[in-house]
Amino acid sequence: MPSYSSETHGLSKRLREASALYRIRRRTASTRIDELIAEAESFERIIVGLSGLPSEKRSILEVGPGHFLAQAYYFARRNEVTAIDTDVIPIGLNPLTYLSMFRHNGLARSVKTVVRKATGIDAEHRKFLKAKLSVTKLPSVRVMRGDVCQIEFPDSSFDAVLRRSVLHHISDPSVALREMARVLRA
């Protein structure tokens, strides 16, 4: 399944998308990171409330984490986190990852990513994220390309499954929900 931005066709739709991205980027990285971490804290309260157990030493799957991985990093401070996305999310400067990104994400999405990295947007987000999380180095997150409608993990693989802003991009959300439930430990 292509990423949501890969499905944008036509000049007017591309201009609307660019305008929306501009509005988002006008807000400071600090504000965006604050919002994402506040959501992660809310998710954490829900997980603790439902399980009755502390949110640490858990196996967590995040579906559709986005390229900044803010919430995945938040949870990875005390948990093992795997993130899956239809896009290849490049971390670091490995040229093979960027070739894979171009092959899987397509030209438009790849150009957006490269421009975001080249202009320092990603670095600025990482800087604010590290400050917000009070760390000097972001924790390890396993990032994989995958399809939420066909999750490539065995049944009962994760203690929690997180997703935000994903289901409305999926043609059959019920399949995705069944897959997330399947990999979730009871």
XYZ file of N, CA and C in Angstrom:
558
model
N 0.847 -1.170 0.000
C 0.000 0.000 0.000
C 0.897 1.239 0.000
N 0.691 2.191 -0.895
C 1.508 3.398 -0.920
C 1.186 4.301 0.268
N 2.143 5.164 0.581
C 1.889 6.107 1.674
C 0.834 7.103 1.215
N 0.224 7.775 2.178
C -0.837 8.711 1.835
C -0.345 9.801 0.902
N 0.898 10.252 1.068
C 1.373 11.347 0.227
C 1.726 10.865 -1.172
N 1.938 9.567 -1.330
C 2.226 9.030 -2.653
C 0.977 9.001 -3.516
N -0.182 9.133 -2.889
C -1.432 9.041 -3.619
C -1.916 10.396 -4.136
N -1.184 11.462 -3.832
C -1.575 12.796 -4.269
C -1.191 12.966 -5.733
N -2.183 13.259 -6.580
C -1.938 13.439 -8.007
C -2.548 14.761 -8.449
N -1.937 15.353 -9.429
C -2.456 16.588 -9.990
C -1.868 17.803 -9.303
N -1.724 18.864 -10.090
C -1.094 20.083 -9.598
C -1.872 20.722 -8.455
N -3.188 20.813 -8.569
C -3.961 21.487 -7.519
C -3.876 20.724 -6.197
N -3.913 19.395 -6.249
C -3.794 18.602 -5.018
C -2.395 18.726 -4.434
N -1.382 18.745 -5.277
C -0.004 18.921 -4.796
C 0.162 20.295 -4.141
N -0.436 21.320 -4.733
C -0.343 22.661 -4.145
C -1.056 22.727 -2.796
N -2.218 22.071 -2.691
C -2.924 22.022 -1.402
C -2.081 21.293 -0.363
N -1.456 20.196 -0.774
C -0.601 19.446 0.140
C 0.601 20.290 0.571
N 1.230 20.983 -0.376
C 2.369 21.844 -0.044
C 1.943 22.955 0.904
N 0.764 23.518 0.679
C 0.244 24.566 1.562
C 0.015 24.035 2.977
N -0.553 22.837 3.072
C -0.780 22.231 4.391
C 0.548 21.968 5.088
N 1.524 21.453 4.342
C 2.838 21.196 4.932
C 3.492 22.500 5.383
N 3.333 23.551 4.601
C 3.894 24.851 4.981
C 3.277 25.330 6.303
N 1.953 25.192 6.429
C 1.291 25.618 7.680
C 1.806 24.811 8.866
N 1.980 23.528 8.656
C 2.499 22.676 9.731
C 3.919 23.098 10.091
N 4.748 23.330 9.105
C 6.151 23.678 9.349
C 6.316 25.088 9.912
N 5.292 25.942 9.722
C 5.365 27.295 10.291
C 5.400 27.245 11.807
N 4.698 26.262 12.361
C 4.775 26.083 13.802
C 6.179 25.627 14.135
N 6.648 25.982 15.285
C 8.016 25.602 15.633
C 8.113 24.111 15.878
N 9.299 23.587 15.670
C 9.553 22.170 15.945
C 9.276 21.884 17.413
N 9.606 22.831 18.248
C 9.385 22.664 19.689
C 7.904 22.439 19.985
N 7.029 23.207 19.372
C 5.592 23.060 19.583
C 5.112 21.700 19.090
N 5.580 21.283 17.931
C 5.168 20.001 17.366
C 5.631 18.847 18.260
N 6.864 18.918 18.732
C 7.378 17.870 19.618
C 6.577 17.859 20.915
N 6.278 19.029 21.460
C 5.454 19.098 22.680
C 4.115 18.397 22.469
N 3.479 18.630 21.314
C 2.186 18.006 21.013
C 2.313 16.486 20.925
N 3.333 16.014 20.223
C 3.514 14.575 20.046
C 3.834 13.884 21.372
N 4.646 14.518 22.201
C 4.985 13.923 23.496
C 3.774 13.948 24.421
N 2.978 15.004 24.370
C 1.744 15.044 25.178
C 0.818 13.895 24.770
N 0.711 13.614 23.474
C -0.092 12.476 23.009
C 0.497 11.163 23.514
N 1.821 11.035 23.470
C 2.471 9.803 23.945
C 2.225 9.619 25.439
N 2.285 10.694 26.199
C 2.004 10.610 27.636
C 0.562 10.175 27.874
N -0.343 10.656 27.053
C -1.744 10.258 27.151
C -1.902 8.769 26.820
N -1.227 8.312 25.753
C -1.251 6.890 25.399
C -0.705 6.056 26.553
N 0.372 6.539 27.159
C 0.981 5.803 28.262
C 0.010 5.672 29.438
N -0.706 6.736 29.757
C -1.707 6.670 30.833
C -2.789 5.646 30.504
N -3.200 5.596 29.251
C -4.220 4.627 28.825
C -3.678 3.200 28.971
N -2.452 2.965 28.511
C -1.851 1.630 28.593
C -1.758 1.194 30.050
N -1.263 2.071 30.907
C -1.128 1.736 32.331
C -2.510 1.505 32.942
N -3.474 2.353 32.580
C -4.830 2.209 33.110
C -5.490 0.904 32.699
N -5.293 0.491 31.468
C -5.913 -0.750 30.979
C -5.207 -1.994 31.496
N -3.877 -1.919 31.598
C -3.129 -3.115 32.004
C -2.920 -3.194 33.513
N -2.940 -2.037 34.166
C -2.654 -2.012 35.597
C -1.185 -2.216 35.905
N -0.356 -2.216 34.884
C 1.081 -2.445 35.050
C 1.855 -1.215 34.586
N 3.048 -1.017 35.116
C 3.846 0.138 34.672
C 4.226 0.012 33.197
N 4.439 1.140 32.568
C 4.800 1.172 31.151
C 6.318 1.128 31.012
N 6.871 -0.022 31.336
C 8.305 -0.229 31.152
C 8.567 -1.704 30.929
N 9.666 -1.950 30.229
C 10.038 -3.326 29.877
C 8.923 -4.034 29.105
N 8.265 -3.290 28.246
C 7.186 -3.809 27.407
C 7.673 -3.896 25.963
N 6.965 -4.676 25.191
C 7.205 -4.766 23.762
C 6.071 -4.002 23.081
N 6.430 -2.930 22.389
C 5.425 -2.028 21.820
C 5.600 -1.939 20.304
N 4.478 -2.012 19.598
C 4.452 -1.811 18.154
C 3.777 -0.480 17.884
N 4.454 0.388 17.133
C 3.798 1.614 16.681
C 3.570 1.493 15.183
N 2.334 1.696 14.782
C 1.925 1.605 13.388
C 1.832 3.019 12.822
N 2.533 3.264 11.714
C 2.489 4.578 11.082
C 3.093 5.670 11.945
N 4.348 5.514 12.364
C 4.942 6.461 13.305
C 5.265 7.827 12.714
N 5.321 7.916 11.403
C 5.744 9.173 10.788
C 7.262 9.265 10.803
N 7.784 10.184 10.052
C 9.232 10.248 9.842
C 10.012 10.774 11.038
N 9.359 11.437 11.989
C 10.103 11.957 13.136
C 10.191 10.947 14.277
N 9.335 9.937 14.295
C 9.372 8.851 15.279
C 9.308 9.339 16.723
N 8.715 10.495 16.968
C 8.725 11.103 18.305
C 8.128 10.181 19.366
N 6.970 9.624 19.090
C 6.321 8.788 20.102
C 7.052 7.455 20.259
N 7.599 6.935 19.187
C 8.386 5.701 19.287
C 9.596 5.935 20.195
N 10.270 7.064 20.019
C 11.414 7.382 20.881
C 10.976 7.598 22.332
N 9.827 8.220 22.516
C 9.313 8.423 23.877
C 9.188 7.083 24.602
N 8.535 6.125 23.977
C 8.322 4.824 24.611
C 9.609 3.997 24.665
N 10.518 4.195 23.723
C 11.752 3.402 23.667
C 12.709 3.725 24.814
N 12.458 4.781 25.549
C 13.322 5.076 26.689
C 13.268 3.948 27.717
N 12.115 3.290 27.838
C 11.949 2.245 28.862
C 11.358 0.949 28.312
N 11.212 0.869 26.997
C 10.563 -0.289 26.384
C 11.286 -0.669 25.098
N 10.958 -1.853 24.601
C 11.435 -2.283 23.286
C 10.370 -1.863 22.274
N 10.734 -1.005 21.337
C 9.751 -0.459 20.396
C 10.108 -0.845 18.966
N 9.092 -1.332 18.259
C 9.188 -1.602 16.825
C 8.175 -0.684 16.154
N 8.592 -0.049 15.077
C 7.693 0.831 14.323
C 7.594 0.314 12.899
N 6.354 0.234 12.386
C 6.173 -0.156 10.982
C 5.430 0.957 10.255
N 5.818 1.158 9.022
C 5.211 2.197 8.190
C 5.249 1.703 6.751
N 4.324 2.156 5.939
C 4.358 1.783 4.521
C 5.548 2.428 3.830
N 6.012 3.541 4.368
C 7.199 4.209 3.830
C 8.461 3.619 4.428
N 9.557 3.719 3.701
C 10.877 3.472 4.272
C 11.234 4.764 4.997
N 11.575 4.659 6.264
C 11.945 5.830 7.068
C 13.449 5.789 7.284
N 14.187 6.652 6.580
C 15.641 6.610 6.709
C 16.109 7.228 8.029
N 16.968 6.498 8.714
C 17.607 7.005 9.926
C 19.097 7.006 9.633
N 19.731 8.124 9.837
C 21.153 8.233 9.524
C 21.364 8.503 8.051
N 22.567 8.176 7.588
C 22.944 8.527 6.215
C 23.321 7.323 5.357
N 22.773 6.159 5.654
C 23.083 4.966 4.887
C 22.523 5.097 3.468
N 23.401 5.141 2.441
C 22.927 5.307 1.056
C 21.965 4.205 0.604
N 22.153 2.975 1.091
C 21.257 1.884 0.699
C 19.835 2.137 1.194
N 19.707 2.732 2.371
C 18.382 3.063 2.895
C 17.709 4.101 2.004
N 18.490 5.076 1.526
C 17.914 6.106 0.662
C 17.523 5.542 -0.700
N 18.282 4.578 -1.207
C 17.884 3.914 -2.454
C 16.595 3.132 -2.245
N 16.504 2.442 -1.116
C 15.277 1.704 -0.795
C 14.110 2.674 -0.638
N 14.365 3.821 -0.006
C 13.322 4.827 0.172
C 12.803 5.292 -1.193
N 13.719 5.584 -2.107
C 13.300 6.035 -3.440
C 12.479 4.950 -4.134
N 12.923 3.706 -4.038
C 12.225 2.597 -4.694
C 10.821 2.389 -4.126
N 10.685 2.441 -2.803
C 9.400 2.133 -2.169
C 8.499 3.358 -1.982
N 9.096 4.489 -1.630
C 8.287 5.678 -1.322
C 7.946 6.499 -2.560
N 8.700 6.331 -3.620
C 8.465 7.106 -4.833
C 9.224 8.422 -4.809
N 9.258 9.053 -5.951
C 10.033 10.274 -6.127
C 9.538 11.414 -5.232
N 8.233 11.692 -5.249
C 7.710 12.852 -4.514
C 7.987 12.738 -3.023
N 7.695 11.587 -2.450
C 7.904 11.405 -1.009
C 9.390 11.423 -0.669
N 10.215 10.836 -1.527
C 11.661 10.818 -1.296
C 12.246 12.217 -1.353
N 11.793 13.010 -2.314
C 12.280 14.392 -2.417
C 11.895 15.178 -1.159
N 10.665 15.013 -0.678
C 10.245 15.689 0.557
C 11.169 15.336 1.709
N 11.484 14.050 1.838
C 12.340 13.597 2.930
C 13.738 14.190 2.804
N 14.314 14.127 1.620
C 15.667 14.659 1.418
C 15.697 16.165 1.673
N 14.696 16.883 1.196
C 14.638 18.335 1.428
C 14.499 18.630 2.923
N 13.664 17.872 3.594
C 13.472 18.060 5.040
C 14.786 17.835 5.783
N 15.522 16.816 5.387
C 16.804 16.536 6.037
C 17.846 17.583 5.660
N 17.907 17.954 4.387
C 18.907 18.920 3.919
C 18.696 20.310 4.508
N 17.452 20.670 4.761
C 17.169 21.994 5.315
C 17.245 22.034 6.838
N 17.543 20.888 7.456
C 17.724 20.859 8.905
C 16.456 20.676 9.717
N 15.330 20.448 9.043
C 14.066 20.276 9.774
C 14.145 19.051 10.680
N 14.646 17.932 10.145
C 14.763 16.716 10.960
C 15.706 16.933 12.139
N 16.843 17.572 11.882
C 17.819 17.823 12.959
C 17.215 18.699 14.052
N 16.438 19.690 13.654
C 15.796 20.561 14.637
C 14.784 19.778 15.479
N 14.012 18.922 14.842
C 13.057 18.094 15.579
C 13.782 17.163 16.554
N 14.875 16.545 16.093
C 15.644 15.654 16.979
C 16.208 16.422 18.174
N 16.688 17.627 17.931
C 17.246 18.449 19.018
C 16.183 18.716 20.088
N 15.003 19.141 19.675
C 13.926 19.413 20.636
C 13.417 18.132 21.287
N 13.397 17.044 20.533
C 12.955 15.771 21.085
C 13.908 15.297 22.189
N 15.218 15.384 21.935
C 16.188 14.994 22.956
C 16.037 15.857 24.205
N 15.843 17.145 24.013
C 15.665 18.038 25.164
C 14.394 17.675 25.932
N 13.306 17.439 25.223
C 12.024 17.105 25.865
C 12.112 15.779 26.624
N 12.861 14.833 26.078
C 12.996 13.525 26.708
C 14.150 13.482 27.714
N 14.887 14.579 27.812
C 16.041 14.676 28.729
C 17.075 13.586 28.447
N 17.414 13.418 27.175
C 18.431 12.450 26.778
C 19.446 13.140 25.864
N 20.665 12.602 25.841
C 21.672 13.147 24.930
C 21.683 12.380 23.611
N 21.175 11.152 23.656
C 21.088 10.312 22.457
C 19.702 9.679 22.433
N 19.064 9.686 21.270
C 17.740 9.070 21.154
C 17.862 7.559 21.319
N 16.897 6.945 22.012
C 16.964 5.503 22.237
C 16.756 4.725 20.940
N 17.098 3.466 20.991
C 16.995 2.601 19.822
C 15.537 2.230 19.546
N 15.146 2.357 18.292
C 13.826 1.944 17.818
C 14.047 1.094 16.570
N 13.407 -0.049 16.527
C 13.468 -0.896 15.335
C 12.429 -0.360 14.357
N 12.878 0.132 13.205
C 11.982 0.724 12.214
C 11.965 -0.175 10.980
N 10.748 -0.583 10.603
C 10.593 -1.500 9.483
C 9.528 -0.987 8.517
N 9.682 -1.374 7.277
C 8.633 -1.110 6.303
C 7.634 -2.250 6.427
N 6.364 -1.915 6.527
C 5.364 -2.959 6.672
C 3.967 -2.448 6.400
N 3.055 -3.388 6.297
C 1.657 -3.101 5.997
C 0.817 -3.501 7.206
N 0.091 -2.562 7.767
C -0.730 -2.841 8.949
C -1.834 -3.857 8.654
N -2.172 -4.033 7.402
C -3.191 -5.015 7.045
C -2.610 -6.426 6.896
N -1.292 -6.528 6.935
C -0.600 -7.827 6.882
C 0.661 -7.719 7.744
N 0.481 -7.573 9.040
C 1.621 -7.399 9.943
C 2.433 -8.690 9.981
N 3.716 -8.568 9.752
C 4.590 -9.743 9.632
C 5.186 -10.161 10.975
N 4.357 -10.240 12.000
C 4.783 -10.732 13.305
C 3.805 -11.816 13.731
N 4.287 -12.753 14.542
C 3.383 -13.810 15.016
C 2.302 -13.264 15.954
N 1.290 -14.056 16.173
C 0.229 -13.713 17.129
C 0.858 -13.389 18.486
N 0.228 -12.477 19.211
C 0.612 -12.150 20.587
C 2.078 -11.725 20.721
N 2.564 -10.905 19.802
C 3.962 -10.470 19.819
C 4.212 -9.221 20.664
N 3.171 -8.416 20.923
C 3.386 -7.116 21.559
C 2.459 -6.910 22.749
N 2.972 -6.166 23.741
C 2.177 -5.806 24.914
C 1.236 -4.643 24.611
N 1.621 -3.808 23.667
C 0.784 -2.660 23.287
C 0.997 -2.364 21.813
N -0.056 -1.891 21.164
C 0.018 -1.452 19.777
C -0.508 -0.022 19.742
N 0.313 0.876 19.223
C -0.058 2.284 19.122
C -0.271 2.641 17.662
N -1.212 3.540 17.441
C -1.379 4.100 16.103
C -2.062 5.442 16.262
N -1.670 6.356 15.422
C -2.312 7.664 15.393
C -2.338 8.110 13.937
N -3.413 8.676 13.543
C -3.529 9.224 12.195
C -3.183 8.198 11.112
N -3.741 6.994 11.253
C -3.427 5.928 10.302
C -4.679 5.372 9.629
N -5.681 5.044 10.410
C -6.819 4.280 9.884
C -7.547 4.968 8.735
N -7.591 6.291 8.719
C -8.304 6.967 7.640
C -7.541 6.907 6.312
N -6.318 6.388 6.321
C -5.551 6.224 5.088
C -5.642 4.798 4.542
N -6.373 3.938 5.239
C -6.428 2.522 4.887
C -7.773 2.213 4.241
N -7.729 1.443 3.149
C -8.968 1.152 2.423
C -9.936 0.304 3.241
N -9.430 -0.592 4.085
C -10.297 -1.430 4.914
C -9.778 -1.428 6.358
N -10.149 -0.416 7.145
C -9.647 -0.302 8.524
C -9.946 -1.516 9.390
N -11.033 -2.241 9.095
C -11.363 -3.407 9.921
C -10.277 -4.480 9.821
N -9.662 -4.631 8.650
C -8.571 -5.591 8.476
C -7.378 -5.154 9.328
N -7.062 -3.871 9.296
C -5.946 -3.347 10.087
C -6.196 -3.536 11.574
N -7.404 -3.276 12.021
C -7.731 -3.451 13.440
C -7.618 -4.919 13.855
N -8.060 -5.826 12.990
C -7.925 -7.262 13.295
C -6.453 -7.663 13.394
N -5.639 -7.138 12.491
C -4.211 -7.455 12.515
C -3.550 -6.904 13.784
N -3.900 -5.676 14.168
C -3.331 -5.100 15.395
C -3.768 -5.926 16.610
N -5.020 -6.359 16.632
C -5.514 -7.185 17.732
C -4.796 -8.544 17.743
N -4.527 -9.078 16.580
C -3.866 -10.388 16.475
C -2.476 -10.371 17.103
N -1.706 -9.305 16.858
C -0.333 -9.267 17.372
C -0.262 -8.768 18.820
N -1.392 -8.376 19.356
C -1.454 -7.869 20.725
C -1.627 -9.032 21.710
N -0.817 -9.018 22.767
C -0.952 -10.039 23.809
C -2.215 -9.780 24.597
N -2.930 -10.846 24.938
C -4.176 -10.716 25.704
C -3.911 -10.421 27.171
